[in-house]
Tab-separated table of C-alpha atoms and ligand atoms in Angstrom:
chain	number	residue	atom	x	y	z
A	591	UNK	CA	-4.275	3.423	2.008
A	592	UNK	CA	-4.980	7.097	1.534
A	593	UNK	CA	-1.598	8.679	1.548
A	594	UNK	CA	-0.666	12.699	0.755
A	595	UNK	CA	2.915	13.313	-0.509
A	596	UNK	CA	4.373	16.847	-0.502
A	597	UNK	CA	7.809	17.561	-2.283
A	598	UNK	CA	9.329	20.487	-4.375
A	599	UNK	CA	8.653	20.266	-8.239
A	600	UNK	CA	11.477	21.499	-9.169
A	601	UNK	CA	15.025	20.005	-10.575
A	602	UNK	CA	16.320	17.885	-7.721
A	603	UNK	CA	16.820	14.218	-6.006
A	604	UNK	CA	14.279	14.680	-3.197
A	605	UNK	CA	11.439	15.709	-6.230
A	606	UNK	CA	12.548	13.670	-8.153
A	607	UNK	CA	12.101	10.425	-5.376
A	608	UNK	CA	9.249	11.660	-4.054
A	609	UNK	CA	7.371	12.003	-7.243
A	610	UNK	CA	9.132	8.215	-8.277
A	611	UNK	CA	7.276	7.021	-5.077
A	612	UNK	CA	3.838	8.858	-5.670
A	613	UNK	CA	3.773	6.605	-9.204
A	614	UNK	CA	4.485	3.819	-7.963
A	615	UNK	CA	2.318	3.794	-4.680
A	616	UNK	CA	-0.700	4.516	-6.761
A	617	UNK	CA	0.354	1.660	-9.707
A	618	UNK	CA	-0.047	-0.992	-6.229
A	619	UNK	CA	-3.376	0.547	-6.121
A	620	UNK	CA	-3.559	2.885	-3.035
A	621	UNK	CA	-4.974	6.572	-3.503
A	622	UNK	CA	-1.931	8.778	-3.553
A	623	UNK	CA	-2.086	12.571	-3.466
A	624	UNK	CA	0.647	13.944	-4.515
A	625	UNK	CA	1.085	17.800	-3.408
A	626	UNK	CA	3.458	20.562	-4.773
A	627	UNK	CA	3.696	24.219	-5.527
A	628	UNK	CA	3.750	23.739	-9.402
A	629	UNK	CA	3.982	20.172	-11.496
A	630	UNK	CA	6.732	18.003	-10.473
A	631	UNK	CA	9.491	18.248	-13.289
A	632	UNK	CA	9.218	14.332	-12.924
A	633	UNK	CA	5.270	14.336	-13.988
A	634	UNK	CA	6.122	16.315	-17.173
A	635	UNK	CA	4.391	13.586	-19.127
A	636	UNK	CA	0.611	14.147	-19.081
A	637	UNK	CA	0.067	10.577	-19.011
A	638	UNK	CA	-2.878	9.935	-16.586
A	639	UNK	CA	-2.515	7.264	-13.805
A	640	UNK	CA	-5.275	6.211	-11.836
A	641	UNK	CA	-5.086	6.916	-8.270
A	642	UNK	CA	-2.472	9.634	-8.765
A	643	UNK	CA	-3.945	13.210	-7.854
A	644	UNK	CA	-1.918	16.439	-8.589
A	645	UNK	CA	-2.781	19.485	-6.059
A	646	UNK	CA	-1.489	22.639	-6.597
A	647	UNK	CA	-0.062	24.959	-3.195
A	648	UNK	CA	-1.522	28.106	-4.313
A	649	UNK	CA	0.834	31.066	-4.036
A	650	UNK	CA	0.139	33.997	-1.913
A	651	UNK	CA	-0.057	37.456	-4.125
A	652	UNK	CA	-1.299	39.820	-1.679
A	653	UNK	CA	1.359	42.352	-1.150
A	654	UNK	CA	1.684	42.503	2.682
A	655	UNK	CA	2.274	39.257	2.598
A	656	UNK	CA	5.530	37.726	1.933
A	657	UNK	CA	6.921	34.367	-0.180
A	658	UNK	CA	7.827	32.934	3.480
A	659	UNK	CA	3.880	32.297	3.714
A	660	UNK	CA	4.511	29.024	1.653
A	661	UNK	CA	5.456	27.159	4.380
A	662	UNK	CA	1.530	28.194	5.671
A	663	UNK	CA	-0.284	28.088	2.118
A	664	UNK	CA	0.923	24.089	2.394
A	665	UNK	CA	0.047	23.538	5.892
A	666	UNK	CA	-3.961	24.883	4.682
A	667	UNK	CA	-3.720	22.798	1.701
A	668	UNK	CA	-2.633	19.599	3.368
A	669	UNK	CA	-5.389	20.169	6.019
A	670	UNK	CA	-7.602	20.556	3.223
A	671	UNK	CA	-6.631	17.359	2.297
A	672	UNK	CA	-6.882	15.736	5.221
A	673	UNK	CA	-10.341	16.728	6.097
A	674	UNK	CA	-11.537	15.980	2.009
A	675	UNK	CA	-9.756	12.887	1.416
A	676	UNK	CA	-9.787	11.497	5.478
A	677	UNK	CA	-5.581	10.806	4.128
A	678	UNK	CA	-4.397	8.151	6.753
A	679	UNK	CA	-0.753	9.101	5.429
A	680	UNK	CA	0.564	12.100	5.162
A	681	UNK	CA	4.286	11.960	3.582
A	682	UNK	CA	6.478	14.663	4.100
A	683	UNK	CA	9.634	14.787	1.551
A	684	UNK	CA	11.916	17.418	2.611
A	685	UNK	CA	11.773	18.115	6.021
A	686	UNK	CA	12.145	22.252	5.953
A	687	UNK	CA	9.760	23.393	5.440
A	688	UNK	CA	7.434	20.506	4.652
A	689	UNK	CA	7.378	18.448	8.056
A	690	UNK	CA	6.574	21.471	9.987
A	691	UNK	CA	3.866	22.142	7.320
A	692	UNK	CA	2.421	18.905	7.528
A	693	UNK	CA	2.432	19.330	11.352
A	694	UNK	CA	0.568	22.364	11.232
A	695	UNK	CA	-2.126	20.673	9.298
A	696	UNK	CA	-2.856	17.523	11.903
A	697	UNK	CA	-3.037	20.405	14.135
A	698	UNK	CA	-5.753	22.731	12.138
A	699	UNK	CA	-7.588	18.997	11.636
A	700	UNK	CA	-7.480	17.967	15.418
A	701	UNK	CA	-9.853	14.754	15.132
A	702	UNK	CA	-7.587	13.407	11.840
A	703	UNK	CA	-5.778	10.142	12.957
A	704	UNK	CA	-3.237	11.000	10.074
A	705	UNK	CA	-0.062	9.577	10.442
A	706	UNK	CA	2.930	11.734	9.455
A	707	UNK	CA	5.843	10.697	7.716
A	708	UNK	CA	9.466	12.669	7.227
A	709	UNK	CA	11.399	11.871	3.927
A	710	UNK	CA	14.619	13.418	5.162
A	711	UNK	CA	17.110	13.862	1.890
A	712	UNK	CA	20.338	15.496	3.035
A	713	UNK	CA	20.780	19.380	2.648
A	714	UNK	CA	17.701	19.681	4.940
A	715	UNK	CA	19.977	17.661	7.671
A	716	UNK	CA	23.721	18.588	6.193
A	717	UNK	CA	22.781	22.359	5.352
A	718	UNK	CA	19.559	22.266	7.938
A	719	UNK	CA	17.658	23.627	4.578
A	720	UNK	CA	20.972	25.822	3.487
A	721	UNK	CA	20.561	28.097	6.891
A	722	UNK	CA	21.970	26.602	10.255
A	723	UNK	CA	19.035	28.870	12.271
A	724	UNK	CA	16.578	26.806	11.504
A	725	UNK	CA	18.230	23.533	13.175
A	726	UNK	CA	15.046	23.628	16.365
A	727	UNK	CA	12.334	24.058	12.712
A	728	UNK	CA	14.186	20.983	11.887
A	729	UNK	CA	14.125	19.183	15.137
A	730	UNK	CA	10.420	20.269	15.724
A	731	UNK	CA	9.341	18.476	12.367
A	732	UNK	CA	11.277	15.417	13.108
A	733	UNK	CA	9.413	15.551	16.893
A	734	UNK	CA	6.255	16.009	15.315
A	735	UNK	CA	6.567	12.951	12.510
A	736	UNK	CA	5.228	9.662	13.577
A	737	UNK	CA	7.898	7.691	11.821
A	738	UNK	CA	11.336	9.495	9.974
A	739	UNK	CA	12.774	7.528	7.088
A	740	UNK	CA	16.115	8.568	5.819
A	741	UNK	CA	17.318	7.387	1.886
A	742	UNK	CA	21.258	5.795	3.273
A	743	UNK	CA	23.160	4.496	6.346
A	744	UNK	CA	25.193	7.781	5.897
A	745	UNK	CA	22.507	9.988	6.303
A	746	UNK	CA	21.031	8.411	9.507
A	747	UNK	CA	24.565	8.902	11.223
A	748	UNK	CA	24.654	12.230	10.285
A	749	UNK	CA	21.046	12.872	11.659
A	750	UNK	CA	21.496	11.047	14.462
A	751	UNK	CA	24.960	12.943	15.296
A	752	UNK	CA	23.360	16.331	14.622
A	753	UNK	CA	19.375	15.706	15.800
A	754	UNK	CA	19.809	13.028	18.535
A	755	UNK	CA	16.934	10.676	16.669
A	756	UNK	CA	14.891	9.181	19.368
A	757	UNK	CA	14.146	5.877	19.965
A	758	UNK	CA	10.536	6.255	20.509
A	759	UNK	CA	9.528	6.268	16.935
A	760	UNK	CA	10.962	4.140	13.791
A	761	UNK	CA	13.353	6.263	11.930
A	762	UNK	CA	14.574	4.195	9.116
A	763	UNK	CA	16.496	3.965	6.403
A	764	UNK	CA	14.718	3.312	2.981
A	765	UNK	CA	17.297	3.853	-0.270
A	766	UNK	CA	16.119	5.028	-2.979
A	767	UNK	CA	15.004	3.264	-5.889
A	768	UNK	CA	15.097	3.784	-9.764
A	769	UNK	CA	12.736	1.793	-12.021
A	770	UNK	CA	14.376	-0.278	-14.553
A	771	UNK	CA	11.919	-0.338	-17.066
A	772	UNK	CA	11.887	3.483	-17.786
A	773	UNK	CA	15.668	4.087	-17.155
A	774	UNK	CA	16.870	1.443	-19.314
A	775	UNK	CA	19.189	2.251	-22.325
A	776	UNK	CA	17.808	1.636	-25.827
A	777	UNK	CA	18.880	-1.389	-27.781
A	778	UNK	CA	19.663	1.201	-30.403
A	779	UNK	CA	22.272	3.588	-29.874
A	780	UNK	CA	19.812	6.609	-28.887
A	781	UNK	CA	19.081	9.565	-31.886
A	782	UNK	CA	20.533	12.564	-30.099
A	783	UNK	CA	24.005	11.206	-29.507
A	784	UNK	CA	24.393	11.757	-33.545
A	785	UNK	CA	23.430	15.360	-32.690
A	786	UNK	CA	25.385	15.862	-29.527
A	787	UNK	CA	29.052	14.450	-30.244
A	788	UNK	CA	30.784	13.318	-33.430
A	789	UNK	CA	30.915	10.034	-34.112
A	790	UNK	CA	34.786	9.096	-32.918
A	791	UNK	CA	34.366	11.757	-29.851
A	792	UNK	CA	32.979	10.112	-26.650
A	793	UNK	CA	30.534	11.559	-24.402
A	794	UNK	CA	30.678	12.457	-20.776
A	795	UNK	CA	27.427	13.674	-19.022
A	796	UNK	CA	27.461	15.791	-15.453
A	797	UNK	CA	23.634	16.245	-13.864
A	798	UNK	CA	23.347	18.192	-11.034
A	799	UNK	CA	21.488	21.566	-9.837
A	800	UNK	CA	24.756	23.529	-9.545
A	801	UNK	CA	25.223	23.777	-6.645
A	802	UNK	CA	28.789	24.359	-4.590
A	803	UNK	CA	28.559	20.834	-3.013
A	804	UNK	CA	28.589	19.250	-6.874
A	805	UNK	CA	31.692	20.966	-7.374
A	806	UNK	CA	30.686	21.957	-10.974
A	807	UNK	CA	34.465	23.445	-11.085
A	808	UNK	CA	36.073	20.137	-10.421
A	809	UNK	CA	33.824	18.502	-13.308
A	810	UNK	CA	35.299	21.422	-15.939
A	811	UNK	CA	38.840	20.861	-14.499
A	812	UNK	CA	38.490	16.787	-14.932
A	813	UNK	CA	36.990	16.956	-18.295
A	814	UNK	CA	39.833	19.462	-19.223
A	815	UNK	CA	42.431	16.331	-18.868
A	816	UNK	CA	40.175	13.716	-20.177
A	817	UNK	CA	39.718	15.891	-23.561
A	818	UNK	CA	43.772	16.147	-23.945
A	819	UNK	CA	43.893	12.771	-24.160
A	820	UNK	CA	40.779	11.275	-25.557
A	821	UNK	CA	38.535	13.052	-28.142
A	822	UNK	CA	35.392	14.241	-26.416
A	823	UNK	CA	31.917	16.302	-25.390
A	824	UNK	CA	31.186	17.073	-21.792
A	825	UNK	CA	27.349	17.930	-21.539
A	826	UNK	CA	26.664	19.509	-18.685
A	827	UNK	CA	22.692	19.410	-17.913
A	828	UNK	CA	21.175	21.074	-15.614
A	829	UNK	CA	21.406	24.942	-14.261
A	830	UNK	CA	21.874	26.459	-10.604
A	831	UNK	CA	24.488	28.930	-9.059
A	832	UNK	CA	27.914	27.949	-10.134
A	833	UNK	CA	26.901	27.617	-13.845
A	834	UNK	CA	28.065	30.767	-14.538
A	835	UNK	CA	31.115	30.031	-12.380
A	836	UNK	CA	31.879	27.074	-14.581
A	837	UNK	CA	30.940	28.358	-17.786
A	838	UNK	CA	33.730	31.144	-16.850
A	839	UNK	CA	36.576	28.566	-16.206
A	840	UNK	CA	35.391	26.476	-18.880
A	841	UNK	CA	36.809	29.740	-21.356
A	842	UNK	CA	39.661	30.528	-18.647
A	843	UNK	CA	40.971	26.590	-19.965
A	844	UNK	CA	39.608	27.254	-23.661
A	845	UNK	CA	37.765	23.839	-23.942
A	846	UNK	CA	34.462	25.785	-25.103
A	847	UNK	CA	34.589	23.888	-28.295
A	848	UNK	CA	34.073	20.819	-25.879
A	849	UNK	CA	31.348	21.347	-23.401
A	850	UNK	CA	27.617	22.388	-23.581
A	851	UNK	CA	25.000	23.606	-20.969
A	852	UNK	CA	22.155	22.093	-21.994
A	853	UNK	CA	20.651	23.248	-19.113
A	854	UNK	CA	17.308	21.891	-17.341
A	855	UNK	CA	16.273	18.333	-19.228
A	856	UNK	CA	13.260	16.670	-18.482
A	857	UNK	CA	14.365	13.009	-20.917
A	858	UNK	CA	17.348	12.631	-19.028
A	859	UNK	CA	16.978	8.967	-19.597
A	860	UNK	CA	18.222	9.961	-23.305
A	861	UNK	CA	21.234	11.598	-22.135
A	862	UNK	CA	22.095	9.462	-19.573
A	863	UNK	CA	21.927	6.394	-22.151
A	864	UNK	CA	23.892	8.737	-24.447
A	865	UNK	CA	26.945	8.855	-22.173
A	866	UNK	CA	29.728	6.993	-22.078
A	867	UNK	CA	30.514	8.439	-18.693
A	868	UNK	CA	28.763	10.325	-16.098
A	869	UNK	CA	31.228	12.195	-13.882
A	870	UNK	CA	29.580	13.477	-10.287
A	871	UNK	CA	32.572	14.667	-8.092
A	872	UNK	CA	30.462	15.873	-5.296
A	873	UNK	CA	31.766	16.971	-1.939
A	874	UNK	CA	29.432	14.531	-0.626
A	875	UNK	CA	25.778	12.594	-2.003
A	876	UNK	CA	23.653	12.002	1.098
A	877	UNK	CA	22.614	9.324	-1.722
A	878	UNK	CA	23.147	10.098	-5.282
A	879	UNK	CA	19.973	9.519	-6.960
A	880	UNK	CA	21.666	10.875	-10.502
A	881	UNK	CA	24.275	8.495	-10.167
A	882	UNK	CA	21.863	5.242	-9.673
A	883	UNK	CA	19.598	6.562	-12.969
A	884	UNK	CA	23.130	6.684	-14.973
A	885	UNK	CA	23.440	3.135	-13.380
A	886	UNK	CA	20.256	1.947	-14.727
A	887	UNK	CA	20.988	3.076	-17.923
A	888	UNK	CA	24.116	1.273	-17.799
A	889	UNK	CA	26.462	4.221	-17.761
A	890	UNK	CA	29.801	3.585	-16.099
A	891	UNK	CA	30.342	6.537	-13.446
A	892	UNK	CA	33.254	7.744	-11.576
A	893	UNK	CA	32.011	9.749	-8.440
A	894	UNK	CA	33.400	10.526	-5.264
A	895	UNK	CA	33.326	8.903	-2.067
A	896	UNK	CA	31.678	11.509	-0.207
A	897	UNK	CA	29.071	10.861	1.911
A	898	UNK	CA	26.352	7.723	1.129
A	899	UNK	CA	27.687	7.231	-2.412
A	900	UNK	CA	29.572	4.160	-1.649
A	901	UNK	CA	26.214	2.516	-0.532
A	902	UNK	CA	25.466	2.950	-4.078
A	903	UNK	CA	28.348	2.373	-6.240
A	904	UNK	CA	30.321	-0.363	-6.605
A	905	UNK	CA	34.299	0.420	-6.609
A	906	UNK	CA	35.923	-0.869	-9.552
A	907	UNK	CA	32.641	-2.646	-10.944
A	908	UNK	CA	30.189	0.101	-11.536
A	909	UNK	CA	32.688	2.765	-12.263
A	910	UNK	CA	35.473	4.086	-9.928
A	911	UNK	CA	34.877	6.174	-6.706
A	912	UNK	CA	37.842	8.689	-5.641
A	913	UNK	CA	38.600	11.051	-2.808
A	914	UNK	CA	36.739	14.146	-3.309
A	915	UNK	CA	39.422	17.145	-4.803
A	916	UNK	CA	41.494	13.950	-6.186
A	917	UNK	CA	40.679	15.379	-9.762
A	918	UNK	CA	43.992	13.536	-10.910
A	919	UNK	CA	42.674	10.411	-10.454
A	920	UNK	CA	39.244	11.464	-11.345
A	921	UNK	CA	40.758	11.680	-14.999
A	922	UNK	CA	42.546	8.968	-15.099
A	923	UNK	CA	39.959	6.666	-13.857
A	924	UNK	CA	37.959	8.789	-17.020
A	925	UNK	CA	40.533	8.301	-19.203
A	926	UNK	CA	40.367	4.293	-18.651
A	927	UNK	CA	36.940	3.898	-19.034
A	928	UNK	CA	36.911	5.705	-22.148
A	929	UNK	CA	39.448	4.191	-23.420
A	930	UNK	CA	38.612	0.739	-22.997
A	931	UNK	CA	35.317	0.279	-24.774
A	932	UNK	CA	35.512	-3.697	-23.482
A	933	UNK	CA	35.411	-2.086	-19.846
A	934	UNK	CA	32.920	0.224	-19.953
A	935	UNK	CA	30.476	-2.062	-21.038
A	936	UNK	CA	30.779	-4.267	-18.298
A	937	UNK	CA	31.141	-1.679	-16.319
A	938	UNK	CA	27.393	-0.223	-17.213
A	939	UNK	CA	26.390	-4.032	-17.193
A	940	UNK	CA	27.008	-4.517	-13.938
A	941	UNK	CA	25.579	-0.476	-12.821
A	942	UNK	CA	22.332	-1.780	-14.193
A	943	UNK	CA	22.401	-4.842	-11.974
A	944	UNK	CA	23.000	-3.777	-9.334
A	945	UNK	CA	20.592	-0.830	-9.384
A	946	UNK	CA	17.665	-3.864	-10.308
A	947	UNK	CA	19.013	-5.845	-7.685
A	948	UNK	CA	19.113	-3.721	-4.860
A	949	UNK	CA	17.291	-0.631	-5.562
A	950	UNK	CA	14.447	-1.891	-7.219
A	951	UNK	CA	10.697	-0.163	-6.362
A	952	UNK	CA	9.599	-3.401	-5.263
A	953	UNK	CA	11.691	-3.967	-2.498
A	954	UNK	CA	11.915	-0.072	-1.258
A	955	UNK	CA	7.708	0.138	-1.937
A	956	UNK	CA	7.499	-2.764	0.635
A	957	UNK	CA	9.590	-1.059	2.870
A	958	UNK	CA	7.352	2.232	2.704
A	959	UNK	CA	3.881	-0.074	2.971
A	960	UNK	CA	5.810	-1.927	6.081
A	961	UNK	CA	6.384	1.289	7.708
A	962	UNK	CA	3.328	3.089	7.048
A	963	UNK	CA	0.995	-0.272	8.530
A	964	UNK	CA	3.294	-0.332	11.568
A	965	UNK	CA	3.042	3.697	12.499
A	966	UNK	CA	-0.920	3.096	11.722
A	967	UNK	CA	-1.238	0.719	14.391
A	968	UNK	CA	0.338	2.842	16.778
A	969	UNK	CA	-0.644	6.038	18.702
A	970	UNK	CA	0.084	9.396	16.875
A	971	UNK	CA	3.121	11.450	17.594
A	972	UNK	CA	2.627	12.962	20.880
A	973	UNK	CA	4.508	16.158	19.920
A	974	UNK	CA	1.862	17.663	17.851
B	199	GMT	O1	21.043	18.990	-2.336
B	199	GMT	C1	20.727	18.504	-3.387
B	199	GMT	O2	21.501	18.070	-4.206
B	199	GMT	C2	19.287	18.414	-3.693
B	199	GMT	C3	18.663	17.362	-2.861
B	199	GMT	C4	17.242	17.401	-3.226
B	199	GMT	O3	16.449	17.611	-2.344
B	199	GMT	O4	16.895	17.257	-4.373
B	199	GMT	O5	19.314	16.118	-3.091
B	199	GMT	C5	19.429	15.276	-2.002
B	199	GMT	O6	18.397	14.299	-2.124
B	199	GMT	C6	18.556	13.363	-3.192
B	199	GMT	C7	17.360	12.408	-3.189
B	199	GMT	O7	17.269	11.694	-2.009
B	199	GMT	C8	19.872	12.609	-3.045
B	199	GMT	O8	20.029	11.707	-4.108
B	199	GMT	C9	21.014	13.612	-3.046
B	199	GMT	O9	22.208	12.919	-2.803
B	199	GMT	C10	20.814	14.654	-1.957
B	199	GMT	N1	21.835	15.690	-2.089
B	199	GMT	C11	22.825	15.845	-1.195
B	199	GMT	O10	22.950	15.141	-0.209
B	199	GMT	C12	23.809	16.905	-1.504
């Protein structure tokens, strides 16, 4: 198949899966395009793959013109695509303002049979793209898309409750995946934990963009009880809004000794396999893509419940999940893990499995192929 893929390159989940499914459509041999307004942070390496394209949305620099024209400059470069590459998929991740984008483009190439595809993530359904005005952009994309897949059971309730889905087109729920054989911890203990922590202090790891629903403050707060009681590094990687917010309370609570922004980090898998904990107490994961990586890497986690994270974790096998705010037993669960060196290896042990077992490319890459052969035998979209 010819498929297009549009995402945002930078730090973040829905990048981050879109750019993981770009790979690994092309490694099954189908010509994947995958479009974005600078190089995904997930492409970093330079490493060519055959049938893996790279297109560039140009920015607009004319000075009438304003920065909302991206959601245009990617509509004329996905009907550029269209037309050049006759793309039978076109694979929206993100729906503001990519699905409207994408719908703008079948409509500039009027004879293209392109299917189109929504990739919704969560903020663009939970936050409606952080601004609740654009709710009918939102529903209009989802109209206009031929088939809507959403990445957990959580998040198609929540669509459904706050879009109405409609029956007349698969919407579907495809997890997403991780792939074991890049996030896999090293059979040696990996260089930079010499650099990052001393060698009786254990290290906890927090990856997020910043933003208030990973409650950055709760992860300073937690860490601030686990280091009274066990000797420790929090590394905090990643940047966003409340950094400053939580590099502020991390002096208010004098633990600056403790705790380093490393800020953005393209070899997470280094980090991650340096941890002996990775602490995510989000208000609520419409997945929790960071906390399946730190699975794969066998990393014991303790995360909240919030939102689709239990269809990730495993309760009391992969880590602990608590109620979100409960930072109480957010350290203590910490504490336990780190303490008990027996525990958190099984712990990561069974993270790893279950991240191979159930969210392994193969099965969610059949899933994708499934849907994209059923919408292709079926009449475009009627909506655009
Ligand atoms: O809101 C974010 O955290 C960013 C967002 C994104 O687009 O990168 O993440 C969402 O998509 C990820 C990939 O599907 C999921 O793993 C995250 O859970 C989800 N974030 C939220 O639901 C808050």
């Amino acid at each position: 198949m010819r498929i297009g893929i549009v995402c945002y390159p930078t730090y973040g989940g829905s990048g981050a899966a879109a750019t993981e499914l770009a790979r690994c459509l092309a490694a099954r041999g189908h010509s994947v395009h995958l479009v974005s307004a600078s190089r995904p942070f997930r492409m970093a390496d330079d490493t060519f793959q055959e049938n893996l394209t790279l297109h560039e949305i140009p920015s607009v620099d004319y000075p009438v013109l304003r920065s909302e024209l991206y959601t245009l400059s990617t509509a004329v470069k996905l009907a550029e695509l269209i037309e050049e590459e006759n793309l039978d998929i076109l694979h929206s991740h993100y729906a503001v303002p990519h699905a409207v984008s994408a719908m703008l483009a079948r409509q500039i190439c009027p004879r293209s049979q392109a299917r189109l595809v929504t990739t919704l993530h969560g903020t663009d359904i939970t936050l409606v793209g952080s601004n609740r005005a654009f709710a009918p952009v939102v529903r209009l994309g989802l109209q206009a898309s031929d088939a809507v897949i959403m990445v957990s059971n959580w998040l198609a309730e929540e669509t459904r409750r706050r879009f109405g889905l409609c029956a007349s087109k698969p919407c579907r729920v495809i997890h997403n995946f991780v792939d074991g054989n890049r996030f896999k911890r090293p059979e040696t203990p990996v260089c930079c934990r010499r650099s990052l922590a001393k060698p009786d202090q254990k290290i906890v790891v927090h990856l997020s963009n910043f933003r208030p629903v990973k409650r950055v403050n709760d992860v300073i707060r937690i860490f601030h009880r686990i280091v009274s009681e066990v000797p420790s590094v929090l590394l905090m990687v990643g940047d966003g809004p409340d950094r400053d917010a939580a590099s502020t309370l991390v002096h208010e609570l004098g633990i600056e000794k403790s705790v380093r922004f490393l800020g953005l980090q393209n070899d997470i898998v280094s980090l991650l396999s340096a941890a002996d904990l990775f602490l995510f107490p989000s208000q609520y994961e419409s997945f929790g893509l960071a906390v399946l990586e730190a699975m794969a890497c066998e990393t014991p986690v303790v995360c909240t419940s919030g939102g689709g994270l239990p269809e990730v974790m495993e309760d009391g096998a992969t880590g602990y999940m608590c109620a979100v705010g409960d930072n109480d037993e957010m350290a203590r669960r910490s504490v336990e893990i780190l303490l008990d060196s027996a525990k958190a290896r099984d712990m990561g042990r069974a993270g790893r499995a279950r991240a191979l077992e159930f969210f392994n490319p193969d099965r969610m890459l059949d899933a994708h192929e499934d849907l994209y052969e059923t919408i292709l035998s079926t009449p475009i979209a009627s909506s655009s």
